[in-house]
Short mmCIF file of C-alpha atoms (C1' of nucleotides) in Angstrom, two decimals:
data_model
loop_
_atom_site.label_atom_id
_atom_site.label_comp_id
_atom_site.label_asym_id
_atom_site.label_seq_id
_atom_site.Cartn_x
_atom_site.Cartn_y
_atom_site.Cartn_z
CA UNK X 1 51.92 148.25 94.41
CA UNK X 2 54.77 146.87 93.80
CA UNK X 3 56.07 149.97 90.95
CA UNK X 4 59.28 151.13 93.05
CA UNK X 5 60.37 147.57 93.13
CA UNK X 6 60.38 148.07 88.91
CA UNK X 7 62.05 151.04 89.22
CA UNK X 8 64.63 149.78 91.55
CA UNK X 9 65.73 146.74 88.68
CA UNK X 10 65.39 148.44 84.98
CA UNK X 11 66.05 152.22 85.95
CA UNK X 12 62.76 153.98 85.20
CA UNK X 13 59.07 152.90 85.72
CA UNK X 14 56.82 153.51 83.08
CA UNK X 15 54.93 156.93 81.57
CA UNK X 16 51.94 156.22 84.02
CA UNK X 17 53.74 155.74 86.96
CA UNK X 18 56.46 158.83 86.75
CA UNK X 19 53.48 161.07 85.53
CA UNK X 20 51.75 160.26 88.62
CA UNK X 21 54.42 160.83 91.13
CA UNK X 22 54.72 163.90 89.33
CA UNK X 23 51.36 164.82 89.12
CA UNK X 24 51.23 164.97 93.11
CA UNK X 25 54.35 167.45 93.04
CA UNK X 26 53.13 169.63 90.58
CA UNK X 27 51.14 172.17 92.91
CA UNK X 28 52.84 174.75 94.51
CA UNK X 29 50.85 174.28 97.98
CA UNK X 30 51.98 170.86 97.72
CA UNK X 31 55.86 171.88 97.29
CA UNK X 32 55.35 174.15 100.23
CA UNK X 33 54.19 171.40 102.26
CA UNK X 34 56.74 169.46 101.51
CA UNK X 35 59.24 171.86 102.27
CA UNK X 36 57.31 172.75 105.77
CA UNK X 37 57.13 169.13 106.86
CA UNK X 38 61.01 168.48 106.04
CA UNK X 39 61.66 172.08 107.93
CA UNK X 40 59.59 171.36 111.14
CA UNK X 41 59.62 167.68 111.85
CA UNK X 42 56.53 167.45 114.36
CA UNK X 43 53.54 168.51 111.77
CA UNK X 44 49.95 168.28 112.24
CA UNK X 45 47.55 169.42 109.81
CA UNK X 46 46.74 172.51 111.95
CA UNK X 47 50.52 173.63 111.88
CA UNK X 48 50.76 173.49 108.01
CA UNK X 49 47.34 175.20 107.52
CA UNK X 50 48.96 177.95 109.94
CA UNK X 51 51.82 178.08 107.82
CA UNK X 52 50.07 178.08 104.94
CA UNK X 53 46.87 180.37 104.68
CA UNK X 54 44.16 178.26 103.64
CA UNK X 55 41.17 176.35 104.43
CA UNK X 56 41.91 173.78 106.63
CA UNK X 57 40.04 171.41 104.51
CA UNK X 58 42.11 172.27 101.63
CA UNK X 59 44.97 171.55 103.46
CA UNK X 60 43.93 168.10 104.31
CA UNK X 61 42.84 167.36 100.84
CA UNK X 62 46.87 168.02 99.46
CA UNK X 63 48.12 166.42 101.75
CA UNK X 64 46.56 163.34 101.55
CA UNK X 65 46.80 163.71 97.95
CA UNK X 66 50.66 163.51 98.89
CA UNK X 67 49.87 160.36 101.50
CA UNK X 68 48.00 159.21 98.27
CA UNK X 69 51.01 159.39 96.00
CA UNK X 70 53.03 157.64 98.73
CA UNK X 71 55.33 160.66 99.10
CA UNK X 72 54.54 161.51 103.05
CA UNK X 73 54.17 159.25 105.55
CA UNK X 74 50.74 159.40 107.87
CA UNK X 75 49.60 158.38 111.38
CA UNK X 76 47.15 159.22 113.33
CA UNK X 77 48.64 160.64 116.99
CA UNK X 78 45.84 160.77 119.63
CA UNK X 79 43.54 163.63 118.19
CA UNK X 80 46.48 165.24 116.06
CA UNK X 81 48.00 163.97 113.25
CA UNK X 82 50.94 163.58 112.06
CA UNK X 83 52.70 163.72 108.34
CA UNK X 84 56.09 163.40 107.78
CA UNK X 85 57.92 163.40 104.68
CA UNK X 86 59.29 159.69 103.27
CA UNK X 87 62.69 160.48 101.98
CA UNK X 88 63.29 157.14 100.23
CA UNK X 89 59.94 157.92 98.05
CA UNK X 90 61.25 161.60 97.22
CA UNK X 91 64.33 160.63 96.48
CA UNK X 92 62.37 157.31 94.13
CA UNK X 93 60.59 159.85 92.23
CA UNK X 94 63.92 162.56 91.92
CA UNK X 95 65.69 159.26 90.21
CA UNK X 96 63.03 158.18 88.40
CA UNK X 97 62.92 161.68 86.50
CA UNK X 98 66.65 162.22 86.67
CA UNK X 99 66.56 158.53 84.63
CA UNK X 100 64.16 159.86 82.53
CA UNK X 101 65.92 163.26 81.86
CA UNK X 102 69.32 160.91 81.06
CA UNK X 103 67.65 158.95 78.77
CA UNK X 104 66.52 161.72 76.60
CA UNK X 105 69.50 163.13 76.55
CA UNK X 106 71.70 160.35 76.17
CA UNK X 107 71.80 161.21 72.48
CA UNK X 108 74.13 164.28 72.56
CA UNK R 1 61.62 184.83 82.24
CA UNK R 2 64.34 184.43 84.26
CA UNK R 3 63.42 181.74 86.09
CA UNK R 4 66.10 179.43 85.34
CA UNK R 5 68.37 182.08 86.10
CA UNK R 6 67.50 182.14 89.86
CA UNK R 7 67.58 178.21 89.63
CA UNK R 8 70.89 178.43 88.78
CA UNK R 9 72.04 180.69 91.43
CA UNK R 10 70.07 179.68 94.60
CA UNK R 11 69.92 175.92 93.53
CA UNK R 12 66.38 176.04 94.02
CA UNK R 13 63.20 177.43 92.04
CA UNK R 14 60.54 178.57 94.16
CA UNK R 15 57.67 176.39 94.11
CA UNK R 16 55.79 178.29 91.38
CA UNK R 17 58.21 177.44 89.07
CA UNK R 18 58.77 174.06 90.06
CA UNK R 19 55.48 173.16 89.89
CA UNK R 20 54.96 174.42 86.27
CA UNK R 21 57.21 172.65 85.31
CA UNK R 22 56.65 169.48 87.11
CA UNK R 23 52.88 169.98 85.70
CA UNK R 24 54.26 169.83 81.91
CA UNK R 25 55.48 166.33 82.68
CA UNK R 26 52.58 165.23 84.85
CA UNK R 27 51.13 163.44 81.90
CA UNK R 28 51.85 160.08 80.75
CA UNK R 29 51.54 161.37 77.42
CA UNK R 30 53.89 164.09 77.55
CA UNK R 31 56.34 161.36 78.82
CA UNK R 32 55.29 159.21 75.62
CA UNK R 33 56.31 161.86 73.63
CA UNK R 34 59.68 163.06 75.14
CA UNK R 35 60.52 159.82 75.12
CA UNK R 36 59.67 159.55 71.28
CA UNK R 37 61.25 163.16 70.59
CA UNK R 38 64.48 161.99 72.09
CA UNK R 39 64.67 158.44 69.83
CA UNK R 40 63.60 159.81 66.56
CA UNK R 41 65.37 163.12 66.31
CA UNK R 42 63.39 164.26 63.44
CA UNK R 43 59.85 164.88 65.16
CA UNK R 44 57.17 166.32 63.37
CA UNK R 45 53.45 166.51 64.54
CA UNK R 46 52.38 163.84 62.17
CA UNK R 47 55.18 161.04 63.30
CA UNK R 48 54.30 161.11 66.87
CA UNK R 49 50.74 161.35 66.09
CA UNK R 50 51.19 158.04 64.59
CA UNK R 51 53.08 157.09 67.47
CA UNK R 52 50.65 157.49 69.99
CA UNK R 53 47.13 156.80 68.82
CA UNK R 54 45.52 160.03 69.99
CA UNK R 55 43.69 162.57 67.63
CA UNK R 56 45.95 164.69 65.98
CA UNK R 57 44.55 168.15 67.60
CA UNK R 58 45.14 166.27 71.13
CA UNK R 59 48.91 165.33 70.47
CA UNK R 60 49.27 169.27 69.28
CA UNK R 61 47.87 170.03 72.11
CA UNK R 62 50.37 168.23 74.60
CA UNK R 63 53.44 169.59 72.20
CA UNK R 64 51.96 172.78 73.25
CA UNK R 65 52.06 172.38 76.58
CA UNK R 66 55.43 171.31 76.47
CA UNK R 67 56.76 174.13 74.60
CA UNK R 68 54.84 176.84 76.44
CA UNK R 69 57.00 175.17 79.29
CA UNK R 70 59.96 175.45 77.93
CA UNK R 71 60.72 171.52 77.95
CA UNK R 72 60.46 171.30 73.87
CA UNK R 73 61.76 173.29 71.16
CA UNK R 74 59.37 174.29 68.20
CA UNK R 75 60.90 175.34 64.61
CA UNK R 76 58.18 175.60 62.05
CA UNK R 77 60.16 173.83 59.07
CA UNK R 78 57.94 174.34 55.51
CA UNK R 79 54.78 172.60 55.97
CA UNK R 80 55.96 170.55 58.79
CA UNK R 81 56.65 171.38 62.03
CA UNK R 82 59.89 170.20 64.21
CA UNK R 83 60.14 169.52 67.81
CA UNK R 84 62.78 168.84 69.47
CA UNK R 85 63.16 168.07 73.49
CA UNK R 86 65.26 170.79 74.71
CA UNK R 87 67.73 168.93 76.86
CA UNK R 88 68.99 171.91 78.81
CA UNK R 89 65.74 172.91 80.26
CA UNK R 90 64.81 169.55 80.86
CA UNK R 91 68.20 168.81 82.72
CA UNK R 92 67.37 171.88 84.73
CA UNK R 93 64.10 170.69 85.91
CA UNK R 94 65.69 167.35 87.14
CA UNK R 95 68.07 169.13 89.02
CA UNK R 96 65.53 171.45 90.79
CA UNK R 97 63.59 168.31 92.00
CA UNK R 98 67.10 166.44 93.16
CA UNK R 99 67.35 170.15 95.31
CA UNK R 100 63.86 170.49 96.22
CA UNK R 101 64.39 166.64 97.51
CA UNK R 102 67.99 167.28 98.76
CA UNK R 103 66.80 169.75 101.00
CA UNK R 104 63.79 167.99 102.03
CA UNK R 105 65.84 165.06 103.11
CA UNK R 106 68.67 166.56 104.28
CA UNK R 107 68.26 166.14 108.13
CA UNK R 108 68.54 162.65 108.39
"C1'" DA N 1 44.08 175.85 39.66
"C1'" DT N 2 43.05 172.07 42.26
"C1'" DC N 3 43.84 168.38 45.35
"C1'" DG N 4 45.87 166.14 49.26
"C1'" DT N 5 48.64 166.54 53.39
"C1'" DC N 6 50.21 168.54 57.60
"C1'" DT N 7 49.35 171.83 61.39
"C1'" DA N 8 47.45 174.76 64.69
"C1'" DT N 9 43.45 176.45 66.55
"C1'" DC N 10 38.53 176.64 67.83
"C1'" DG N 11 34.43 174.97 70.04
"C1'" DC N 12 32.45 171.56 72.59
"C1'" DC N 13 32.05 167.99 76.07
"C1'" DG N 14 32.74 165.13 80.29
"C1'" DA N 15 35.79 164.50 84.02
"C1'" DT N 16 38.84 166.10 87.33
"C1'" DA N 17 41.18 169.50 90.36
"C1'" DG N 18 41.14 172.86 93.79
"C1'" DA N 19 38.96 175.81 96.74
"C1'" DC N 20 35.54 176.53 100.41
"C1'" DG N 21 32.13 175.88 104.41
"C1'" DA N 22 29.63 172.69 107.19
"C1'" DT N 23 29.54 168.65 109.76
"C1'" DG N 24 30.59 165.00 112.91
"C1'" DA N 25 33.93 162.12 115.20
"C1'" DA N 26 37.75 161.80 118.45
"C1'" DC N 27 40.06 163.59 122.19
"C1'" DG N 28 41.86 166.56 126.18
"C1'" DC N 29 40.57 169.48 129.70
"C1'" DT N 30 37.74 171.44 133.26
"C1'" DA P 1 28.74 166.43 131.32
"C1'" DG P 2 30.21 169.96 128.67
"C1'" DC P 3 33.47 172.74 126.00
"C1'" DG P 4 37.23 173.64 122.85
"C1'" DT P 5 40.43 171.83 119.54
"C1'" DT P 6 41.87 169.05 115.80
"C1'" DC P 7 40.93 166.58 111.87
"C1'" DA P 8 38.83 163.96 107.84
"C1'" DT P 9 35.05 163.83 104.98
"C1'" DC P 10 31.09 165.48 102.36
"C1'" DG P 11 28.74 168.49 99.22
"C1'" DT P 12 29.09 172.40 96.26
"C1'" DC P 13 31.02 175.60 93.08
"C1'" DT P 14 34.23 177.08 89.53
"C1'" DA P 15 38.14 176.56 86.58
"C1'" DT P 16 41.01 173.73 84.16
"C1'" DC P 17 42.32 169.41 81.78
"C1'" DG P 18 42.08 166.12 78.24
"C1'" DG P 19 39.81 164.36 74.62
"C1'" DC P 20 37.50 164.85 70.06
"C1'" DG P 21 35.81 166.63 65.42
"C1'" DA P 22 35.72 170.48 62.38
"C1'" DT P 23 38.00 174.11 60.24
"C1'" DA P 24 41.28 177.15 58.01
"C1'" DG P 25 45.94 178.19 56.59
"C1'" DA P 26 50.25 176.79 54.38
"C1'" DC P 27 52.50 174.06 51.25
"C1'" DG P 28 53.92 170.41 47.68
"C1'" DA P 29 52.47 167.84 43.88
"C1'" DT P 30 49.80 167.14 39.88
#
DNA sequence: ATCGTCTATCGCCGATAGACGATGAACGCT
DNA sequence: AGCGTTCATCGTCTATCGGCGATAGACGAT
């Protein structure tokens, strides 16, 4: 997967590859789990389901839907786990969309 | 809606908002055709239709979903119909994901 | 008046998303 | 050994998405 590499050299990745970065941010569980993560830095799955007020399982599905998307970081720590958010990907995906933004814009 | 409003003020949306937002351009389509709107500044249903390759009832379809977010501007013009990317709005959702991710990355 | 074009909308469908509960594996503790 | 906790995964259900063709309305041209 070599996309952010792409990204890095000619300034935006292509439709497919924004949409899908995007795609994992655009649930409101999933911005609130990004926001707990960054908050607290230790979280396990049981802390954000606390936090958060749903299933447990649902909770696991978003976020490896956001370990999916490459957006949080994942490791497994004795029978916890542990996510943390990757700031270099968040930021990736704030450029990529800031590029995109500028470029349809540019014209004015 | 005053949801930009609040944006402006707080430098964040809550995640609601966000997410809607981030939803609209969650689709390598919709990217497609900002991308299109923005080059061609003329626009009409039929011209990005031709663009794209899609049945013309999908392509309305994904206009629609970008106007009802706010991200395009619709102007019925005679028989035609004029879009136009609305670069304000979509400035604004850049900058909420640059704060979401500023303040998601900001302790390191 | 009629025809052709451009749109938006409707109805339909297959696929996917998002929620849940149940389950079993892994692990710490007693 | 046995119990409680944490977690990922599976199966299920429902709602929504994304695609299409068909249709009707609006309009220009003939």
């Amino acid at each position: 997967m070599n996309a952010p590499l792409i990204e890095k050299t000619c300034g935006f990745a292509d439709s497919q590859t924004v949409a899908a970065k995007l795609a994992a941010l655009s649930h409101p569980t999933r911005i609130e789990i990004l926001r707990h993560l960054s908050a607290s830095r230790s979280c396990c799955c049981r802390e954000v389901v606390d936090h958060l007020d749903l299933a447990q399982s649902t909770v696991s599905q978003h976020l490896k839907i956001l370990v999916d998307a490459g957006l949080v970081r994942y490791e497994p720590d004795r029978q916890r786990s542990r996510y943390e958010v990757d700031s270099d990907a968040l930021e990736d995906v704030s450029a990529s969309l800031a590029a995109l933004v500028n470029s349809c814009c540019s014209g004015r």
